């Protein structure tokens, strides 16, 4: 297929583009930042550019992974988020309908699932961790989440009104930047990211593979939303203890972890306040993650 990949110069785009090419697809990259993987330099907020790109390249599928991200909140006005995430997504959807695009994959975020009430619970000493699935009704707490959710609604609308097959992937953290969570100061960056694979992270390689799976399944799914995060070993009944004694719960599932972590000089978070459950992605999308917390422990053991 001829695929338009937005965000082609970014972290995910650089992992996803080569994977799609290896499968025989022709990739047209669109990004404001020039790179070897970006054929069209510009913004998705430029409606004429988007329409022209989809038309001239006879695009058959769109993977919309390009946008401002949560770390950009401090450096961009709200209007910039609206322009890229809402207007930009609308431009891509209109181009898809206008020129007969067959499938559409949208990269959303698990961040929009954390409401102000949930955040207040974390900060005020919640009695148990939040167990987060696709069944909950999101109430985003910032402009990043609000515009991502608005884009999701646009995707759903265009499926309803035009029959466009759309898969929305609410991805957990996979960015390379250091963690911004308060507990990250107690651990190294690698330690923090390893811990997060238990409940709120995945590798960029797995994020890319999830998009490949979504692209393949979109026509049969019609419209669907999936949480994409490394498989968690936890169960809902663990949520109370995850808040009070996360290391004990982790040791219950991974008895060797204390020894391996001690040898590395790593520590586990004392408390885990949320768990993203990716079960539906495995069951309906048929996606199998390649890297989990167990794989990290296996690598530590081999080392």
mmCIF file of C-alpha atoms in Angstrom:
data_model
loop_
_atom_site.group_PDB
_atom_site.id
_atom_site.type_symbol
_atom_site.label_atom_id
_atom_site.label_comp_id
_atom_site.label_asym_id
_atom_site.label_seq_id
_atom_site.Cartn_x
_atom_site.Cartn_y
_atom_site.Cartn_z
ATOM 1 C CA UNK A 1 0.000 0.000 0.000
ATOM 2 C CA UNK A 2 0.968 3.639 -0.417
ATOM 3 C CA UNK A 3 0.895 4.950 3.130
ATOM 4 C CA UNK A 4 1.039 8.537 4.335
ATOM 5 C CA UNK A 5 2.928 8.554 7.636
ATOM 6 C CA UNK A 6 2.688 11.759 9.627
ATOM 7 C CA UNK A 7 5.414 12.352 12.186
ATOM 8 C CA UNK A 8 7.862 10.519 9.930
ATOM 9 C CA UNK A 9 10.875 12.373 11.347
ATOM 10 C CA UNK A 10 9.950 11.591 14.955
ATOM 11 C CA UNK A 11 10.858 8.829 17.382
ATOM 12 C CA UNK A 12 7.957 6.571 16.412
ATOM 13 C CA UNK A 13 8.156 7.480 12.731
ATOM 14 C CA UNK A 14 11.792 6.413 12.543
ATOM 15 C CA UNK A 15 10.884 3.015 13.965
ATOM 16 C CA UNK A 16 7.637 2.567 12.038
ATOM 17 C CA UNK A 17 8.732 3.727 8.579
ATOM 18 C CA UNK A 18 11.409 1.043 8.064
ATOM 19 C CA UNK A 19 9.110 -1.652 9.448
ATOM 20 C CA UNK A 20 6.391 -0.770 6.954
ATOM 21 C CA UNK A 21 8.894 -0.661 4.103
ATOM 22 C CA UNK A 22 10.161 -4.101 5.074
ATOM 23 C CA UNK A 23 6.606 -5.349 4.596
ATOM 24 C CA UNK A 24 6.568 -3.970 1.065
ATOM 25 C CA UNK A 25 4.628 -0.756 1.615
ATOM 26 C CA UNK A 26 5.524 2.550 -0.049
ATOM 27 C CA UNK A 27 5.849 5.251 2.591
ATOM 28 C CA UNK A 28 5.312 8.976 2.091
ATOM 29 C CA UNK A 29 6.511 10.805 5.176
ATOM 30 C CA UNK A 30 5.030 14.153 6.214
ATOM 31 C CA UNK A 31 6.627 16.125 9.030
ATOM 32 C CA UNK A 32 7.532 19.747 9.848
ATOM 33 C CA UNK A 33 11.113 18.577 10.385
ATOM 34 C CA UNK A 34 13.166 17.490 7.389
ATOM 35 C CA UNK A 35 14.777 14.058 7.499
ATOM 36 C CA UNK A 36 15.790 11.199 5.235
ATOM 37 C CA UNK A 37 12.379 9.614 5.879
ATOM 38 C CA UNK A 38 10.287 12.702 5.166
ATOM 39 C CA UNK A 39 9.323 13.374 1.570
ATOM 40 C CA UNK A 40 6.925 16.221 2.389
ATOM 41 C CA UNK A 41 8.107 18.892 4.831
ATOM 42 C CA UNK A 42 5.216 20.785 6.365
ATOM 43 C CA UNK A 43 2.436 20.795 8.923
ATOM 44 C CA UNK A 44 -0.749 18.740 8.918
ATOM 45 C CA UNK A 45 -2.449 22.001 9.939
ATOM 46 C CA UNK A 46 -1.822 23.168 6.340
ATOM 47 C CA UNK A 47 -5.029 21.888 4.751
ATOM 48 C CA UNK A 48 -3.964 22.512 1.155
ATOM 49 C CA UNK A 49 -0.691 20.666 1.702
ATOM 50 C CA UNK A 50 -2.462 17.661 3.204
ATOM 51 C CA UNK A 51 -5.011 17.437 0.394
ATOM 52 C CA UNK A 52 -2.315 17.855 -2.239
ATOM 53 C CA UNK A 53 -0.097 15.195 -0.679
ATOM 54 C CA UNK A 54 -2.874 12.593 -0.440
ATOM 55 C CA UNK A 55 -4.023 13.331 -3.990
ATOM 56 C CA UNK A 56 -0.659 13.468 -5.756
ATOM 57 C CA UNK A 57 0.701 10.339 -4.092
ATOM 58 C CA UNK A 58 -2.498 8.309 -4.494
ATOM 59 C CA UNK A 59 -2.433 7.476 -0.797
ATOM 60 C CA UNK A 60 -4.262 4.272 0.192
ATOM 61 C CA UNK A 61 -3.768 4.377 3.968
ATOM 62 C CA UNK A 62 -2.901 7.008 6.565
ATOM 63 C CA UNK A 63 -1.038 6.454 9.819
ATOM 64 C CA UNK A 64 -1.375 9.656 11.793
ATOM 65 C CA UNK A 65 1.378 9.563 14.410
ATOM 66 C CA UNK A 66 2.609 13.146 14.175
ATOM 67 C CA UNK A 67 1.624 15.841 16.667
ATOM 68 C CA UNK A 68 2.781 17.898 19.600
ATOM 69 C CA UNK A 69 3.370 15.794 22.686
ATOM 70 C CA UNK A 70 2.846 16.200 26.408
ATOM 71 C CA UNK A 71 6.363 17.626 27.053
ATOM 72 C CA UNK A 72 5.493 20.402 24.561
ATOM 73 C CA UNK A 73 2.799 21.844 26.851
ATOM 74 C CA UNK A 74 5.255 24.160 28.572
ATOM 75 C CA UNK A 75 6.541 25.600 25.301
ATOM 76 C CA UNK A 76 3.447 25.941 23.085
ATOM 77 C CA UNK A 77 0.173 27.832 23.296
ATOM 78 C CA UNK A 78 -3.124 25.948 23.400
ATOM 79 C CA UNK A 79 -3.842 27.122 19.870
ATOM 80 C CA UNK A 80 -0.857 25.131 18.606
ATOM 81 C CA UNK A 81 -2.312 21.928 20.062
ATOM 82 C CA UNK A 82 -5.703 22.665 18.524
ATOM 83 C CA UNK A 83 -4.130 23.408 15.142
ATOM 84 C CA UNK A 84 -2.089 20.216 14.957
ATOM 85 C CA UNK A 85 -4.228 17.700 16.819
ATOM 86 C CA UNK A 86 -7.765 18.835 15.953
ATOM 87 C CA UNK A 87 -7.521 20.778 12.700
ATOM 88 C CA UNK A 88 -4.662 18.629 11.481
ATOM 89 C CA UNK A 89 -6.576 15.423 12.137
ATOM 90 C CA UNK A 90 -9.659 16.887 10.455
ATOM 91 C CA UNK A 91 -7.566 17.772 7.392
ATOM 92 C CA UNK A 92 -6.280 14.218 7.151
ATOM 93 C CA UNK A 93 -9.746 12.714 7.572
ATOM 94 C CA UNK A 94 -11.216 15.011 4.917
ATOM 95 C CA UNK A 95 -8.401 14.095 2.544
ATOM 96 C CA UNK A 96 -9.023 10.420 3.273
ATOM 97 C CA UNK A 97 -12.685 10.716 2.295
ATOM 98 C CA UNK A 98 -12.035 12.996 -0.676
ATOM 99 C CA UNK A 99 -9.475 10.692 -2.265
ATOM 100 C CA UNK A 100 -10.640 7.222 -1.287
ATOM 101 C CA UNK A 101 -8.168 6.281 1.441
ATOM 102 C CA UNK A 102 -8.985 2.752 2.583
ATOM 103 C CA UNK A 103 -7.861 2.771 6.208
ATOM 104 C CA UNK A 104 -6.720 5.180 8.929
ATOM 105 C CA UNK A 105 -4.684 4.590 12.100
ATOM 106 C CA UNK A 106 -4.491 7.311 14.743
ATOM 107 C CA UNK A 107 -1.858 7.447 17.489
ATOM 108 C CA UNK A 108 -3.570 8.620 20.651
ATOM 109 C CA UNK A 109 -2.379 8.456 24.264
ATOM 110 C CA UNK A 110 -3.178 6.800 27.576
ATOM 111 C CA UNK A 111 -2.506 10.203 29.150
ATOM 112 C CA UNK A 112 -6.023 11.375 28.247
ATOM 113 C CA UNK A 113 -7.430 8.701 30.561
ATOM 114 C CA UNK A 114 -6.104 10.419 33.689
ATOM 115 C CA UNK A 115 -8.761 12.881 34.797
ATOM 116 C CA UNK A 116 -8.188 15.638 37.316
ATOM 117 C CA UNK A 117 -10.104 13.564 39.874
ATOM 118 C CA UNK A 118 -7.815 10.571 39.330
ATOM 119 C CA UNK A 119 -4.765 12.836 39.476
ATOM 120 C CA UNK A 120 -6.017 14.361 42.728
ATOM 121 C CA UNK A 121 -6.420 10.867 44.125
ATOM 122 C CA UNK A 122 -2.802 10.068 43.265
ATOM 123 C CA UNK A 123 -1.560 13.254 44.886
ATOM 124 C CA UNK A 124 -3.827 12.943 47.918
ATOM 125 C CA UNK A 125 -2.938 9.361 48.757
ATOM 126 C CA UNK A 126 -5.308 7.112 46.840
ATOM 127 C CA UNK A 127 -6.400 3.944 48.642
ATOM 128 C CA UNK A 128 -5.757 1.788 45.590
ATOM 129 C CA UNK A 129 -4.223 2.012 42.151
ATOM 130 C CA UNK A 130 -6.466 2.963 39.222
ATOM 131 C CA UNK A 131 -7.160 0.036 36.874
ATOM 132 C CA UNK A 132 -7.583 1.617 33.442
ATOM 133 C CA UNK A 133 -9.349 0.011 30.468
ATOM 134 C CA UNK A 134 -10.997 1.217 27.288
ATOM 135 C CA UNK A 135 -14.418 1.034 28.979
ATOM 136 C CA UNK A 136 -13.846 4.160 31.071
ATOM 137 C CA UNK A 137 -15.067 7.572 29.882
ATOM 138 C CA UNK A 138 -12.015 9.855 29.644
ATOM 139 C CA UNK A 139 -11.996 13.319 31.185
ATOM 140 C CA UNK A 140 -8.586 14.728 30.150
ATOM 141 C CA UNK A 141 -6.900 17.127 32.521
ATOM 142 C CA UNK A 142 -4.797 19.215 30.100
ATOM 143 C CA UNK A 143 -4.775 20.587 26.536
ATOM 144 C CA UNK A 144 -2.726 17.638 25.324
ATOM 145 C CA UNK A 145 -5.343 15.128 26.431
ATOM 146 C CA UNK A 146 -8.311 17.293 25.449
ATOM 147 C CA UNK A 147 -7.101 17.683 21.858
ATOM 148 C CA UNK A 148 -6.164 14.012 21.569
ATOM 149 C CA UNK A 149 -9.654 13.016 22.707
ATOM 150 C CA UNK A 150 -11.190 15.527 20.293
ATOM 151 C CA UNK A 151 -9.215 13.920 17.476
ATOM 152 C CA UNK A 152 -10.474 10.496 18.584
ATOM 153 C CA UNK A 153 -14.055 11.775 18.371
ATOM 154 C CA UNK A 154 -13.409 13.084 14.858
ATOM 155 C CA UNK A 155 -12.101 9.653 13.856
ATOM 156 C CA UNK A 156 -15.231 7.996 15.238
ATOM 157 C CA UNK A 157 -17.468 10.530 13.468
ATOM 158 C CA UNK A 158 -15.823 9.928 10.088
ATOM 159 C CA UNK A 159 -16.255 6.200 10.514
ATOM 160 C CA UNK A 160 -19.948 6.658 11.344
ATOM 161 C CA UNK A 161 -20.669 9.177 8.585
ATOM 162 C CA UNK A 162 -18.395 7.860 5.830
ATOM 163 C CA UNK A 163 -17.566 4.281 6.744
ATOM 164 C CA UNK A 164 -13.836 4.998 6.967
ATOM 165 C CA UNK A 165 -12.100 2.146 8.844
ATOM 166 C CA UNK A 166 -10.232 3.730 11.768
ATOM 167 C CA UNK A 167 -8.209 2.214 14.594
ATOM 168 C CA UNK A 168 -7.203 4.434 17.515
ATOM 169 C CA UNK A 169 -4.181 3.361 19.554
ATOM 170 C CA UNK A 170 -3.902 4.862 23.026
ATOM 171 C CA UNK A 171 -0.207 4.318 23.498
ATOM 172 C CA UNK A 172 1.520 4.343 26.861
ATOM 173 C CA UNK A 173 4.930 5.965 27.246
ATOM 174 C CA UNK A 174 7.595 5.016 24.732
ATOM 175 C CA UNK A 175 9.448 8.316 24.330
ATOM 176 C CA UNK A 176 13.213 8.341 25.015
ATOM 177 C CA UNK A 177 13.230 11.407 27.260
ATOM 178 C CA UNK A 178 13.794 11.011 30.982
ATOM 179 C CA UNK A 179 10.689 10.424 33.060
ATOM 180 C CA UNK A 180 8.963 13.473 34.539
ATOM 181 C CA UNK A 181 7.332 11.625 37.437
ATOM 182 C CA UNK A 182 8.293 12.606 40.975
ATOM 183 C CA UNK A 183 9.654 9.167 41.838
ATOM 184 C CA UNK A 184 12.007 9.216 38.840
ATOM 185 C CA UNK A 185 14.522 11.272 40.807
ATOM 186 C CA UNK A 186 15.108 8.230 43.028
ATOM 187 C CA UNK A 187 15.988 5.916 40.141
ATOM 188 C CA UNK A 188 18.181 6.079 37.068
ATOM 189 C CA UNK A 189 16.405 6.612 33.757
ATOM 190 C CA UNK A 190 16.907 2.971 32.752
ATOM 191 C CA UNK A 191 15.671 1.802 36.149
ATOM 192 C CA UNK A 192 12.589 4.018 35.918
ATOM 193 C CA UNK A 193 11.697 2.810 32.429
ATOM 194 C CA UNK A 194 12.161 -0.828 33.415
ATOM 195 C CA UNK A 195 9.808 -0.351 36.371
ATOM 196 C CA UNK A 196 7.225 1.343 34.159
ATOM 197 C CA UNK A 197 7.054 -1.687 31.852
ATOM 198 C CA UNK A 198 5.003 -3.239 34.634
ATOM 199 C CA UNK A 199 2.123 -0.805 34.245
ATOM 200 C CA UNK A 200 2.567 2.194 31.908
ATOM 201 C CA UNK A 201 5.247 1.828 29.218
ATOM 202 C CA UNK A 202 6.205 -0.047 26.061
ATOM 203 C CA UNK A 203 9.191 0.012 23.741
ATOM 204 C CA UNK A 204 9.102 2.104 20.581
ATOM 205 C CA UNK A 205 9.578 -1.121 18.607
ATOM 206 C CA UNK A 206 6.407 -2.570 20.122
ATOM 207 C CA UNK A 207 4.598 0.718 19.489
ATOM 208 C CA UNK A 208 5.567 0.432 15.828
ATOM 209 C CA UNK A 209 4.391 -3.193 15.632
ATOM 210 C CA UNK A 210 1.061 -2.249 17.166
ATOM 211 C CA UNK A 211 0.544 0.246 14.342
ATOM 212 C CA UNK A 212 1.325 -2.459 11.791
ATOM 213 C CA UNK A 213 -1.282 -4.717 13.395
ATOM 214 C CA UNK A 214 -3.834 -1.878 13.482
ATOM 215 C CA UNK A 215 -3.224 -1.131 9.797
ATOM 216 C CA UNK A 216 -3.879 -4.743 8.873
ATOM 217 C CA UNK A 217 -6.989 -5.145 11.031
ATOM 218 C CA UNK A 218 -8.654 -1.768 10.359
ATOM 219 C CA UNK A 219 -11.016 -2.931 7.563
ATOM 220 C CA UNK A 220 -12.363 -5.830 9.636
ATOM 221 C CA UNK A 221 -12.626 -3.781 12.843
ATOM 222 C CA UNK A 222 -14.377 -0.774 11.309
ATOM 223 C CA UNK A 223 -13.710 1.416 14.324
ATOM 224 C CA UNK A 224 -12.061 0.561 17.605
ATOM 225 C CA UNK A 225 -9.905 1.989 20.382
ATOM 226 C CA UNK A 226 -7.101 0.080 22.063
ATOM 227 C CA UNK A 227 -4.766 0.638 24.982
ATOM 228 C CA UNK A 228 -1.238 -0.225 23.897
ATOM 229 C CA UNK A 229 1.070 -0.836 26.840
ATOM 230 C CA UNK A 230 3.403 -3.677 27.758
ATOM 231 C CA UNK A 231 1.455 -6.593 29.274
ATOM 232 C CA UNK A 232 1.027 -6.150 33.009
ATOM 233 C CA UNK A 233 1.398 -9.096 35.372
ATOM 234 C CA UNK A 234 -0.980 -7.447 37.819
ATOM 235 C CA UNK A 235 -4.664 -8.124 38.370
ATOM 236 C CA UNK A 236 -7.396 -5.714 39.550
ATOM 237 C CA UNK A 237 -7.354 -7.325 42.982
ATOM 238 C CA UNK A 238 -3.716 -6.189 43.387
ATOM 239 C CA UNK A 239 -4.627 -2.511 43.201
ATOM 240 C CA UNK A 240 -4.882 -1.818 46.933
ATOM 241 C CA UNK A 241 -1.501 -3.362 47.698
ATOM 242 C CA UNK A 242 0.138 -1.713 44.698
ATOM 243 C CA UNK A 243 -0.440 1.611 46.432
ATOM 244 C CA UNK A 244 0.909 0.516 49.809
ATOM 245 C CA UNK A 245 3.662 -1.958 48.935
ATOM 246 C CA UNK A 246 4.431 -2.296 45.223
ATOM 247 C CA UNK A 247 7.765 -4.149 45.752
ATOM 248 C CA UNK A 248 5.972 -6.962 47.605
ATOM 249 C CA UNK A 249 3.479 -7.421 44.758
ATOM 250 C CA UNK A 250 6.230 -7.393 42.128
ATOM 251 C CA UNK A 251 8.243 -9.961 44.107
ATOM 252 C CA UNK A 252 5.166 -12.187 44.255
ATOM 253 C CA UNK A 253 5.039 -12.325 40.459
ATOM 254 C CA UNK A 254 8.816 -12.194 39.898
ATOM 255 C CA UNK A 255 10.629 -13.823 42.838
ATOM 256 C CA UNK A 256 14.065 -13.245 41.276
ATOM 257 C CA UNK A 257 13.591 -9.520 40.761
ATOM 258 C CA UNK A 258 15.001 -8.388 44.162
ATOM 259 C CA UNK A 259 18.257 -10.261 43.549
ATOM 260 C CA UNK A 260 18.642 -9.043 39.987
ATOM 261 C CA UNK A 261 17.772 -5.458 40.907
ATOM 262 C CA UNK A 262 20.187 -5.480 43.866
ATOM 263 C CA UNK A 263 23.031 -6.629 41.629
ATOM 264 C CA UNK A 264 22.271 -3.793 39.237
ATOM 265 C CA UNK A 265 21.826 -1.247 42.022
ATOM 266 C CA UNK A 266 18.201 -0.679 40.983
ATOM 267 C CA UNK A 267 15.114 -0.224 43.138
ATOM 268 C CA UNK A 268 11.385 -0.696 42.597
ATOM 269 C CA UNK A 269 8.858 2.116 43.033
ATOM 270 C CA UNK A 270 7.451 1.996 46.547
ATOM 271 C CA UNK A 271 3.962 2.698 45.158
ATOM 272 C CA UNK A 272 2.283 2.169 41.785
ATOM 273 C CA UNK A 273 -0.765 4.371 41.276
ATOM 274 C CA UNK A 274 -2.213 3.150 37.966
ATOM 275 C CA UNK A 275 -2.219 0.150 35.659
ATOM 276 C CA UNK A 276 -3.081 0.278 31.963
ATOM 277 C CA UNK A 277 -4.656 -2.995 30.866
ATOM 278 C CA UNK A 278 -3.811 -3.900 27.220
ATOM 279 C CA UNK A 279 -5.878 -7.099 27.170
ATOM 280 C CA UNK A 280 -8.175 -5.975 24.328
ATOM 281 C CA UNK A 281 -5.214 -5.199 22.075
ATOM 282 C CA UNK A 282 -4.088 -8.793 22.463
ATOM 283 C CA UNK A 283 -7.544 -10.308 22.088
ATOM 284 C CA UNK A 284 -9.075 -8.166 19.296
ATOM 285 C CA UNK A 285 -6.073 -6.661 17.545
ATOM 286 C CA UNK A 286 -4.101 -9.884 17.819
ATOM 287 C CA UNK A 287 -1.039 -7.971 18.909
ATOM 288 C CA UNK A 288 1.752 -9.723 20.806
ATOM 289 C CA UNK A 289 4.260 -7.545 22.662
ATOM 290 C CA UNK A 290 7.901 -8.481 22.258
ATOM 291 C CA UNK A 291 9.225 -6.761 25.378
ATOM 292 C CA UNK A 292 7.828 -6.926 28.894
ATOM 293 C CA UNK A 293 9.208 -6.570 32.414
ATOM 294 C CA UNK A 294 10.030 -10.292 32.340
ATOM 295 C CA UNK A 295 12.289 -9.694 29.337
ATOM 296 C CA UNK A 296 14.142 -6.966 31.238
ATOM 297 C CA UNK A 297 14.769 -9.382 34.099
ATOM 298 C CA UNK A 298 15.961 -12.048 31.660
ATOM 299 C CA UNK A 299 18.430 -9.557 30.176
ATOM 300 C CA UNK A 300 19.677 -8.611 33.645
ATOM 301 C CA UNK A 301 20.132 -12.299 34.487
ATOM 302 C CA UNK A 302 22.114 -12.929 31.311
ATOM 303 C CA UNK A 303 24.295 -9.921 31.990
#
